[in-house]
Tab-separated table of C-alpha atoms and ligand atoms in Angstrom:
chain	number	residue	atom	x	y	z
A	389	UNK	CA	14.433	-37.810	-21.457
A	390	UNK	CA	13.000	-39.874	-24.312
A	391	UNK	CA	11.950	-43.520	-23.922
A	392	UNK	CA	9.205	-43.350	-21.280
A	393	UNK	CA	6.362	-42.010	-23.455
A	394	UNK	CA	4.518	-45.312	-22.954
A	395	UNK	CA	4.460	-44.733	-19.189
A	396	UNK	CA	3.653	-41.040	-19.510
A	397	UNK	CA	0.523	-41.800	-21.534
A	398	UNK	CA	-0.739	-44.014	-18.704
A	399	UNK	CA	-0.028	-41.252	-16.184
A	400	UNK	CA	-1.841	-38.740	-18.401
A	401	UNK	CA	-4.871	-41.042	-18.396
A	402	UNK	CA	-4.786	-41.112	-14.555
A	403	UNK	CA	-4.713	-37.307	-14.527
A	404	UNK	CA	-7.775	-37.236	-16.766
A	405	UNK	CA	-9.632	-39.608	-14.421
A	406	UNK	CA	-8.655	-37.733	-11.276
A	407	UNK	CA	-6.629	-40.618	-9.804
A	408	UNK	CA	-3.104	-39.222	-10.257
A	409	UNK	CA	-1.592	-38.586	-6.818
A	410	UNK	CA	1.395	-36.680	-5.503
A	411	UNK	CA	3.142	-37.665	-2.284
A	412	UNK	CA	2.169	-35.584	0.750
A	413	UNK	CA	5.210	-34.863	2.927
A	414	UNK	CA	4.925	-34.448	6.702
A	415	UNK	CA	6.827	-31.527	8.197
A	416	UNK	CA	6.695	-32.843	11.764
A	417	UNK	CA	7.124	-36.136	13.579
A	418	UNK	CA	4.383	-38.726	13.217
A	419	UNK	CA	1.625	-38.247	15.784
A	420	UNK	CA	-2.056	-37.601	16.485
A	421	UNK	CA	-1.508	-34.248	14.805
A	422	UNK	CA	1.022	-33.626	12.045
A	423	UNK	CA	2.099	-30.594	10.038
A	424	UNK	CA	1.337	-30.624	6.310
A	425	UNK	CA	1.833	-27.557	4.101
A	426	UNK	CA	2.687	-25.566	7.214
A	427	UNK	CA	-0.672	-26.385	8.826
A	428	UNK	CA	-1.466	-28.643	11.771
A	429	UNK	CA	-3.964	-31.382	10.869
A	430	UNK	CA	-5.377	-34.455	12.633
A	431	UNK	CA	-3.583	-37.584	11.433
A	432	UNK	CA	-5.905	-40.470	10.574
A	433	UNK	CA	-3.797	-42.179	7.917
A	434	UNK	CA	-0.839	-43.675	9.738
A	435	UNK	CA	-0.370	-47.216	11.039
A	436	UNK	CA	1.116	-45.770	14.215
A	437	UNK	CA	-1.580	-47.467	16.340
A	438	UNK	CA	0.040	-46.926	19.722
A	439	UNK	CA	1.983	-43.733	19.047
A	440	UNK	CA	5.287	-45.603	19.300
A	441	UNK	CA	6.971	-43.917	16.293
A	442	UNK	CA	7.848	-40.991	18.532
A	443	UNK	CA	7.512	-42.541	22.003
A	444	UNK	CA	10.231	-41.112	24.315
A	445	UNK	CA	11.494	-44.595	25.232
A	446	UNK	CA	11.988	-45.555	21.567
A	447	UNK	CA	13.704	-42.260	20.742
A	448	UNK	CA	16.093	-42.781	23.634
A	449	UNK	CA	16.846	-46.405	22.704
A	450	UNK	CA	17.569	-45.382	19.112
A	451	UNK	CA	19.853	-42.519	20.131
A	452	UNK	CA	21.820	-44.689	22.547
A	453	UNK	CA	22.240	-47.384	19.902
A	454	UNK	CA	23.661	-44.854	17.452
A	455	UNK	CA	26.048	-43.526	20.112
A	456	UNK	CA	27.289	-46.992	21.026
A	457	UNK	CA	27.065	-48.947	17.775
A	458	UNK	CA	27.006	-46.419	14.932
A	459	UNK	CA	24.670	-45.716	12.059
A	460	UNK	CA	24.881	-48.942	10.050
A	461	UNK	CA	25.921	-52.601	10.237
A	462	UNK	CA	28.063	-52.981	7.117
A	463	UNK	CA	26.945	-56.482	6.202
A	464	UNK	CA	24.149	-58.960	5.713
A	465	UNK	CA	23.129	-60.986	8.760
A	466	UNK	CA	24.824	-64.224	7.590
A	467	UNK	CA	28.271	-62.693	7.038
A	468	UNK	CA	29.178	-59.950	9.517
A	469	UNK	CA	25.922	-58.068	10.129
A	470	UNK	CA	24.514	-59.901	13.157
A	471	UNK	CA	25.036	-57.918	16.372
A	472	UNK	CA	24.007	-59.203	19.784
A	473	UNK	CA	21.077	-56.781	19.664
A	474	UNK	CA	19.684	-58.555	16.582
A	475	UNK	CA	19.704	-61.864	18.473
A	476	UNK	CA	18.139	-60.209	21.534
A	477	UNK	CA	15.288	-58.765	19.480
A	478	UNK	CA	14.577	-62.153	17.921
A	479	UNK	CA	14.543	-63.863	21.304
A	480	UNK	CA	12.128	-61.217	22.564
A	481	UNK	CA	9.844	-61.676	19.571
A	482	UNK	CA	9.770	-65.473	19.940
A	483	UNK	CA	8.900	-65.143	23.618
A	484	UNK	CA	6.276	-62.502	22.832
A	485	UNK	CA	4.633	-64.708	20.183
A	486	UNK	CA	4.957	-67.886	22.280
A	487	UNK	CA	6.991	-69.679	19.603
A	488	UNK	CA	10.322	-71.531	19.613
A	489	UNK	CA	12.148	-68.970	17.499
A	490	UNK	CA	11.819	-65.827	15.401
A	491	UNK	CA	13.745	-64.191	12.573
A	492	UNK	CA	13.749	-60.518	11.561
A	493	UNK	CA	13.692	-59.393	7.933
A	494	UNK	CA	14.135	-55.892	6.497
A	495	UNK	CA	10.383	-55.331	6.245
A	496	UNK	CA	7.047	-57.100	6.513
A	497	UNK	CA	6.985	-57.148	2.726
A	498	UNK	CA	10.288	-58.997	2.421
A	499	UNK	CA	9.286	-61.371	5.231
A	500	UNK	CA	6.301	-62.668	3.273
A	501	UNK	CA	8.327	-62.776	0.089
A	502	UNK	CA	11.255	-64.513	1.750
A	503	UNK	CA	9.228	-67.107	3.653
A	504	UNK	CA	6.899	-68.148	0.833
A	505	UNK	CA	9.551	-68.143	-1.879
A	506	UNK	CA	11.968	-70.315	0.061
A	507	UNK	CA	9.899	-73.046	1.741
A	508	UNK	CA	7.701	-74.253	-1.157
A	509	UNK	CA	8.511	-76.262	-4.287
A	510	UNK	CA	6.484	-77.558	-7.213
A	511	UNK	CA	5.383	-80.517	-5.092
A	512	UNK	CA	3.455	-78.139	-2.806
A	513	UNK	CA	0.339	-75.983	-2.964
A	514	UNK	CA	-0.371	-72.614	-1.418
A	515	UNK	CA	-3.989	-71.725	-0.660
A	516	UNK	CA	-4.514	-67.985	-0.295
A	517	UNK	CA	-7.390	-65.670	0.672
A	518	UNK	CA	-8.453	-63.488	-2.276
A	519	UNK	CA	-7.818	-60.267	-0.335
A	520	UNK	CA	-4.370	-61.096	1.039
A	521	UNK	CA	-1.719	-58.382	1.081
A	522	UNK	CA	0.370	-57.687	-2.029
A	523	UNK	CA	3.512	-59.034	-0.334
A	524	UNK	CA	1.841	-62.450	0.089
A	525	UNK	CA	0.736	-62.412	-3.537
A	526	UNK	CA	4.255	-61.528	-4.674
A	527	UNK	CA	5.764	-64.189	-2.401
A	528	UNK	CA	3.462	-66.765	-3.996
A	529	UNK	CA	4.466	-65.545	-7.458
A	530	UNK	CA	8.077	-66.326	-6.613
A	531	UNK	CA	7.413	-69.999	-5.820
A	532	UNK	CA	6.926	-72.900	-8.205
A	533	UNK	CA	4.168	-74.231	-5.948
A	534	UNK	CA	0.635	-74.667	-7.259
A	535	UNK	CA	-1.726	-71.838	-6.243
A	536	UNK	CA	-5.318	-71.776	-5.215
A	537	UNK	CA	-7.180	-68.626	-4.218
A	538	UNK	CA	-10.311	-68.947	-2.087
A	539	UNK	CA	-13.037	-66.310	-1.928
A	540	UNK	CA	-12.433	-63.801	0.831
A	541	UNK	CA	-13.013	-65.426	4.287
A	542	UNK	CA	-15.262	-68.030	2.604
A	543	UNK	CA	-14.724	-71.224	4.589
A	544	UNK	CA	-16.735	-73.436	2.220
A	545	UNK	CA	-14.525	-72.274	-0.623
A	546	UNK	CA	-11.404	-72.884	1.477
A	547	UNK	CA	-12.606	-76.428	2.171
A	548	UNK	CA	-13.143	-76.970	-1.558
A	549	UNK	CA	-9.564	-75.850	-2.230
A	550	UNK	CA	-8.279	-78.211	0.478
A	551	UNK	CA	-10.230	-81.143	-0.957
A	552	UNK	CA	-8.645	-80.471	-4.346
A	553	UNK	CA	-5.187	-80.402	-2.792
A	554	UNK	CA	-4.859	-83.842	-1.223
A	555	UNK	CA	-2.131	-85.058	-3.580
A	556	UNK	CA	0.426	-82.376	-2.798
A	557	UNK	CA	3.370	-82.872	-0.418
A	558	UNK	CA	2.605	-79.738	1.602
A	559	UNK	CA	-0.613	-77.721	1.710
A	560	UNK	CA	-0.222	-74.273	3.226
A	561	UNK	CA	-3.090	-71.888	3.917
A	562	UNK	CA	-2.047	-68.223	3.992
A	563	UNK	CA	-4.158	-65.381	5.337
A	564	UNK	CA	-3.878	-61.865	6.645
A	565	UNK	CA	-4.825	-61.850	10.358
A	566	UNK	CA	-6.516	-58.473	9.928
A	567	UNK	CA	-7.258	-57.372	6.364
A	568	UNK	CA	-5.503	-54.085	5.828
A	569	UNK	CA	-8.068	-52.248	3.706
A	570	UNK	CA	-11.317	-53.461	5.328
A	571	UNK	CA	-10.222	-53.969	8.926
A	572	UNK	CA	-12.023	-57.311	9.352
A	573	UNK	CA	-10.403	-60.181	11.270
A	574	UNK	CA	-9.779	-63.513	9.529
A	575	UNK	CA	-11.911	-66.416	10.885
A	576	UNK	CA	-8.803	-68.075	12.252
A	577	UNK	CA	-10.461	-70.723	14.482
A	578	UNK	CA	-12.346	-72.111	11.461
A	579	UNK	CA	-9.233	-71.910	9.281
A	580	UNK	CA	-7.193	-73.838	11.857
A	581	UNK	CA	-9.916	-76.495	12.243
A	582	UNK	CA	-9.986	-77.009	8.476
A	583	UNK	CA	-6.204	-77.102	8.328
A	584	UNK	CA	-6.115	-79.821	10.971
A	585	UNK	CA	-8.847	-81.785	9.191
A	586	UNK	CA	-6.916	-81.716	5.882
A	587	UNK	CA	-3.388	-81.871	7.310
A	588	UNK	CA	-2.398	-78.400	6.090
A	589	UNK	CA	-0.019	-75.779	7.480
A	590	UNK	CA	-1.309	-72.313	8.432
A	591	UNK	CA	0.553	-69.048	7.914
A	592	UNK	CA	-0.926	-65.832	9.344
A	593	UNK	CA	0.268	-62.337	8.494
A	594	UNK	CA	-0.466	-60.241	11.577
A	595	UNK	CA	0.891	-56.951	10.255
A	596	UNK	CA	-2.219	-55.079	11.426
A	597	UNK	CA	-2.909	-57.270	14.474
A	598	UNK	CA	0.413	-57.166	16.319
A	599	UNK	CA	0.216	-54.478	18.974
A	600	UNK	CA	-3.555	-54.340	18.499
A	601	UNK	CA	-5.185	-57.726	19.236
A	602	UNK	CA	-4.424	-60.426	21.812
A	603	UNK	CA	-2.762	-60.189	25.227
A	604	UNK	CA	-0.388	-57.168	25.148
A	605	UNK	CA	-0.869	-57.086	21.369
A	606	UNK	CA	0.397	-60.591	20.627
A	607	UNK	CA	-1.850	-60.802	17.555
A	608	UNK	CA	-4.764	-62.806	16.187
A	609	UNK	CA	-3.364	-66.234	17.080
A	610	UNK	CA	-3.270	-65.320	20.755
A	611	UNK	CA	-6.539	-63.348	20.472
A	612	UNK	CA	-8.347	-66.557	19.428
A	613	UNK	CA	-6.486	-68.792	21.913
A	614	UNK	CA	-4.732	-70.654	19.079
A	615	UNK	CA	-1.171	-70.546	20.432
A	616	UNK	CA	0.697	-73.634	19.223
A	617	UNK	CA	-1.798	-74.424	16.436
A	618	UNK	CA	-0.620	-71.919	13.798
A	619	UNK	CA	2.628	-72.905	12.092
A	620	UNK	CA	3.908	-69.545	10.868
A	621	UNK	CA	3.188	-66.094	12.290
A	622	UNK	CA	4.438	-63.121	10.305
A	623	UNK	CA	4.481	-59.681	11.873
A	624	UNK	CA	5.722	-56.238	10.992
A	625	UNK	CA	7.823	-53.908	13.098
A	626	UNK	CA	6.691	-50.985	10.931
A	627	UNK	CA	3.116	-50.495	12.121
A	628	UNK	CA	2.077	-50.632	15.790
A	629	UNK	CA	5.703	-51.336	16.750
A	630	UNK	CA	6.476	-47.941	15.237
A	631	UNK	CA	9.848	-48.551	13.591
A	632	UNK	CA	10.750	-50.712	10.561
A	633	UNK	CA	11.065	-54.376	9.741
A	634	UNK	CA	9.248	-57.677	9.610
A	635	UNK	CA	9.616	-60.998	11.372
A	636	UNK	CA	8.529	-64.568	11.272
A	637	UNK	CA	7.830	-66.468	14.499
A	638	UNK	CA	7.699	-70.232	14.175
A	639	UNK	CA	9.510	-73.478	14.958
A	640	UNK	CA	13.306	-73.672	15.314
A	641	UNK	CA	13.396	-75.825	12.161
A	642	UNK	CA	11.672	-73.235	9.990
A	643	UNK	CA	13.843	-70.415	11.332
A	644	UNK	CA	17.068	-72.395	10.800
A	645	UNK	CA	15.939	-73.159	7.260
A	646	UNK	CA	15.212	-69.482	6.533
A	647	UNK	CA	18.646	-68.487	7.829
A	648	UNK	CA	20.068	-70.705	5.057
A	649	UNK	CA	17.542	-70.146	2.284
A	650	UNK	CA	15.508	-66.945	2.921
A	651	UNK	CA	16.690	-64.760	0.076
A	652	UNK	CA	16.025	-61.244	1.462
A	653	UNK	CA	17.627	-62.400	4.719
A	654	UNK	CA	20.706	-63.723	2.888
A	655	UNK	CA	21.174	-60.986	0.319
A	656	UNK	CA	20.204	-57.678	1.945
A	657	UNK	CA	21.991	-55.814	4.741
A	658	UNK	CA	20.745	-56.082	8.318
A	659	UNK	CA	18.891	-53.378	10.218
A	660	UNK	CA	20.954	-50.508	11.616
A	661	UNK	CA	21.429	-50.398	15.412
A	662	UNK	CA	18.893	-47.582	15.927
A	663	UNK	CA	16.136	-49.611	14.264
A	664	UNK	CA	16.930	-52.821	16.128
A	665	UNK	CA	17.227	-51.191	19.557
A	666	UNK	CA	14.030	-49.186	19.089
A	667	UNK	CA	12.120	-52.355	18.092
A	668	UNK	CA	13.291	-54.134	21.253
A	669	UNK	CA	12.224	-51.170	23.348
A	670	UNK	CA	8.825	-51.230	21.639
A	671	UNK	CA	8.260	-54.825	22.765
A	672	UNK	CA	9.126	-53.773	26.329
A	673	UNK	CA	6.623	-50.915	26.048
A	674	UNK	CA	3.909	-53.335	24.871
A	675	UNK	CA	4.524	-55.489	27.930
A	676	UNK	CA	4.796	-52.610	30.409
A	677	UNK	CA	2.230	-50.078	29.103
A	678	UNK	CA	-0.926	-52.075	28.315
A	679	UNK	CA	-3.066	-48.947	28.786
A	680	UNK	CA	-1.941	-47.866	25.285
A	681	UNK	CA	-3.896	-50.737	23.735
A	682	UNK	CA	-6.898	-49.960	25.949
A	683	UNK	CA	-6.868	-46.346	24.765
A	684	UNK	CA	-6.603	-47.507	21.149
A	685	UNK	CA	-9.773	-49.576	21.498
A	686	UNK	CA	-11.692	-46.828	23.352
A	687	UNK	CA	-10.826	-44.424	20.542
A	688	UNK	CA	-11.788	-47.017	17.932
A	689	UNK	CA	-15.268	-47.446	19.414
A	690	UNK	CA	-15.792	-43.697	19.775
A	691	UNK	CA	-14.767	-42.921	16.197
A	692	UNK	CA	-16.637	-45.809	14.544
A	693	UNK	CA	-19.830	-44.905	16.442
A	694	UNK	CA	-19.442	-41.304	15.300
A	695	UNK	CA	-18.983	-42.171	11.616
A	696	UNK	CA	-21.851	-44.634	11.734
A	697	UNK	CA	-24.114	-42.070	13.345
A	698	UNK	CA	-23.289	-39.582	10.563
A	699	UNK	CA	-24.469	-42.130	8.007
A	700	UNK	CA	-21.180	-43.090	6.323
A	701	UNK	CA	-20.708	-46.598	4.912
A	702	UNK	CA	-17.919	-47.947	7.128
A	703	UNK	CA	-17.985	-51.546	5.926
A	704	UNK	CA	-17.524	-54.493	8.264
A	705	UNK	CA	-14.387	-53.631	10.192
A	706	UNK	CA	-13.931	-54.828	13.766
A	707	UNK	CA	-10.511	-53.271	14.351
A	708	UNK	CA	-9.109	-49.702	14.474
A	709	UNK	CA	-8.939	-49.685	10.645
A	710	UNK	CA	-12.152	-47.955	9.557
A	711	UNK	CA	-12.787	-47.489	5.854
A	712	UNK	CA	-15.270	-44.887	4.646
A	713	UNK	CA	-16.370	-46.560	1.432
A	714	UNK	CA	-17.376	-44.274	-1.433
A	715	UNK	CA	-16.969	-46.525	-4.479
A	716	UNK	CA	-15.942	-43.827	-6.943
A	717	UNK	CA	-12.190	-43.292	-7.230
A	718	UNK	CA	-12.191	-39.607	-8.122
A	719	UNK	CA	-14.756	-38.873	-5.387
A	720	UNK	CA	-12.586	-40.629	-2.805
A	721	UNK	CA	-9.619	-38.474	-3.679
A	722	UNK	CA	-11.803	-35.361	-3.749
A	723	UNK	CA	-13.177	-36.204	-0.307
A	724	UNK	CA	-9.673	-36.787	1.017
A	725	UNK	CA	-8.507	-33.434	-0.413
A	726	UNK	CA	-11.439	-31.649	1.229
A	727	UNK	CA	-10.786	-33.313	4.577
A	728	UNK	CA	-7.184	-32.140	4.394
A	729	UNK	CA	-8.290	-28.605	3.549
A	730	UNK	CA	-10.475	-28.622	6.698
A	731	UNK	CA	-7.834	-30.179	8.933
A	732	UNK	CA	-7.940	-34.003	8.721
A	733	UNK	CA	-5.372	-36.152	6.953
A	734	UNK	CA	-7.213	-39.265	5.722
A	735	UNK	CA	-5.951	-40.681	2.445
A	736	UNK	CA	-8.098	-41.795	-0.452
A	737	UNK	CA	-7.346	-45.365	-1.488
A	738	UNK	CA	-8.203	-46.689	-4.926
A	739	UNK	CA	-7.208	-49.350	-7.441
A	740	UNK	CA	-4.832	-51.272	-7.381
A	741	UNK	CA	-4.790	-51.189	-3.557
A	742	UNK	CA	-8.518	-52.011	-3.452
A	743	UNK	CA	-10.786	-53.421	-6.197
A	744	UNK	CA	-12.316	-51.077	-8.757
A	745	UNK	CA	-15.641	-49.715	-7.496
A	746	UNK	CA	-14.619	-49.990	-3.850
A	747	UNK	CA	-12.515	-46.826	-3.529
A	748	UNK	CA	-12.515	-45.344	-0.072
A	749	UNK	CA	-10.989	-43.028	2.460
A	750	UNK	CA	-9.286	-45.214	5.041
A	751	UNK	CA	-8.904	-44.092	8.634
A	752	UNK	CA	-6.937	-45.493	11.546
A	753	UNK	CA	-7.269	-43.935	14.988
A	754	UNK	CA	-4.382	-44.274	17.414
A	755	UNK	CA	-3.965	-44.462	21.182
A	756	UNK	CA	-2.596	-40.917	21.061
A	757	UNK	CA	-5.740	-39.193	19.785
A	758	UNK	CA	-7.771	-37.349	22.398
A	759	UNK	CA	-11.557	-37.551	22.331
A	760	UNK	CA	-11.642	-33.828	21.483
A	761	UNK	CA	-9.444	-34.423	18.442
A	762	UNK	CA	-11.632	-37.295	17.281
A	763	UNK	CA	-14.794	-35.203	17.761
A	764	UNK	CA	-13.196	-32.416	15.734
A	765	UNK	CA	-12.351	-34.970	13.029
A	766	UNK	CA	-15.963	-36.223	13.011
A	767	UNK	CA	-17.230	-32.653	12.612
A	768	UNK	CA	-14.911	-32.215	9.643
A	769	UNK	CA	-16.064	-35.518	8.115
A	770	UNK	CA	-19.635	-34.291	8.460
A	771	UNK	CA	-18.929	-30.917	6.848
A	772	UNK	CA	-16.926	-32.364	3.925
A	773	UNK	CA	-19.368	-35.266	3.528
A	774	UNK	CA	-22.354	-32.927	3.220
A	775	UNK	CA	-20.568	-30.624	0.783
A	776	UNK	CA	-19.821	-33.545	-1.533
A	777	UNK	CA	-23.302	-35.029	-0.937
A	778	UNK	CA	-21.869	-38.252	0.426
A	779	UNK	CA	-24.189	-38.084	3.437
B	2005	PLP	C1	1.823	-53.399	5.799
B	2005	PLP	C2	1.699	-54.836	5.560
B	2005	PLP	C3	2.823	-55.594	5.219
B	2005	PLP	C4	4.155	-54.968	4.945
B	2005	PLP	O1	4.801	-54.577	6.109
B	2005	PLP	P1	6.033	-53.548	6.017
B	2005	PLP	O2	6.775	-53.774	7.260
B	2005	PLP	O3	5.450	-52.184	5.882
B	2005	PLP	O4	6.813	-53.935	4.787
B	2005	PLP	C5	2.660	-56.953	5.081
B	2005	PLP	N1	1.461	-57.547	5.265
B	2005	PLP	C6	0.359	-56.850	5.566
B	2005	PLP	C7	-0.946	-57.561	5.782
B	2005	PLP	C8	0.441	-55.472	5.724
B	2005	PLP	O5	-0.655	-54.770	6.038
């Protein structure tokens, strides 16, 4: 069809530079090993930290919900699409996060968009870490609030931004709890101290911290002992929780406001029963099976030590997200392709997901991996790394 030549030329340029990608479909369920192109490979690319995507208890909860409540909900939450199970999940999440209330959105992405776009006006200012997730950036774009971006985890620069923001009605600092591409944890205690000094609100996006850090995976706020001092906690139900969705845990006032003004909440249909029931079951699993998080951290230490020992540049991560930083975009994709050929699925990640010159292969181990599987993966990293003269 004619009309898209202007897009095709950009795609052709990507092909020339070796950065054009095709989607890689899985032919099995998500797990420590997956089937790709008919071959079993070790999965190191998913966000399935605790193996909950295919946990027997979640499968069962989803199946029972379909049997009893059907496949869909037929409405947005505010009209006819709130079932008792939606309320139950939100009560569970609020209790889990030690907050007054919680509200579920369709995804983590729409949660950030919905929260930021609805609670700020042109009288306010949002102060954002330079490496925050795209959904935070897009949420900020949708507000009329003033914007300030501080250098990544640079507390002096954050303080400068706060000093420049004294005349606004509301100052809100927004940060990822764990940065998704580098795996480092935000310096939340310092951020909260500065917020209190300058009378600012704090919003933390714990997409990669929920189910990973804090007591039973409550996230970075709990990990740092800051319960009650962070105003807005965003989480996703799509990563460690293993299903789909996002939520905000906060005060009753904020949640009531979002029920009336949060646009994705108001204008997009609620989660189907299977999704909602499986998410609730996942929270129960977090509370009842803490050994999953212990295994996750044992595997993290084992795999990071192994990569380090082989001489890869693994950045400054202190979570299960471990980047292998190569810099060159084409090389990252080449390395990823070679790893897949030898039996490891670890995706290359390049611009616009990370800055130009910082392309990488990103890995995430899960609680499900065995030490043998991780050793096999390290051997494959070594072989592919030597062939491409990375190490
Ligand atoms: C993945 C991610 C999201 C989006 O969550 P989804 O539920 O996948 O939409 C939001 N914020 C951060 C920091 C993320 O890593």
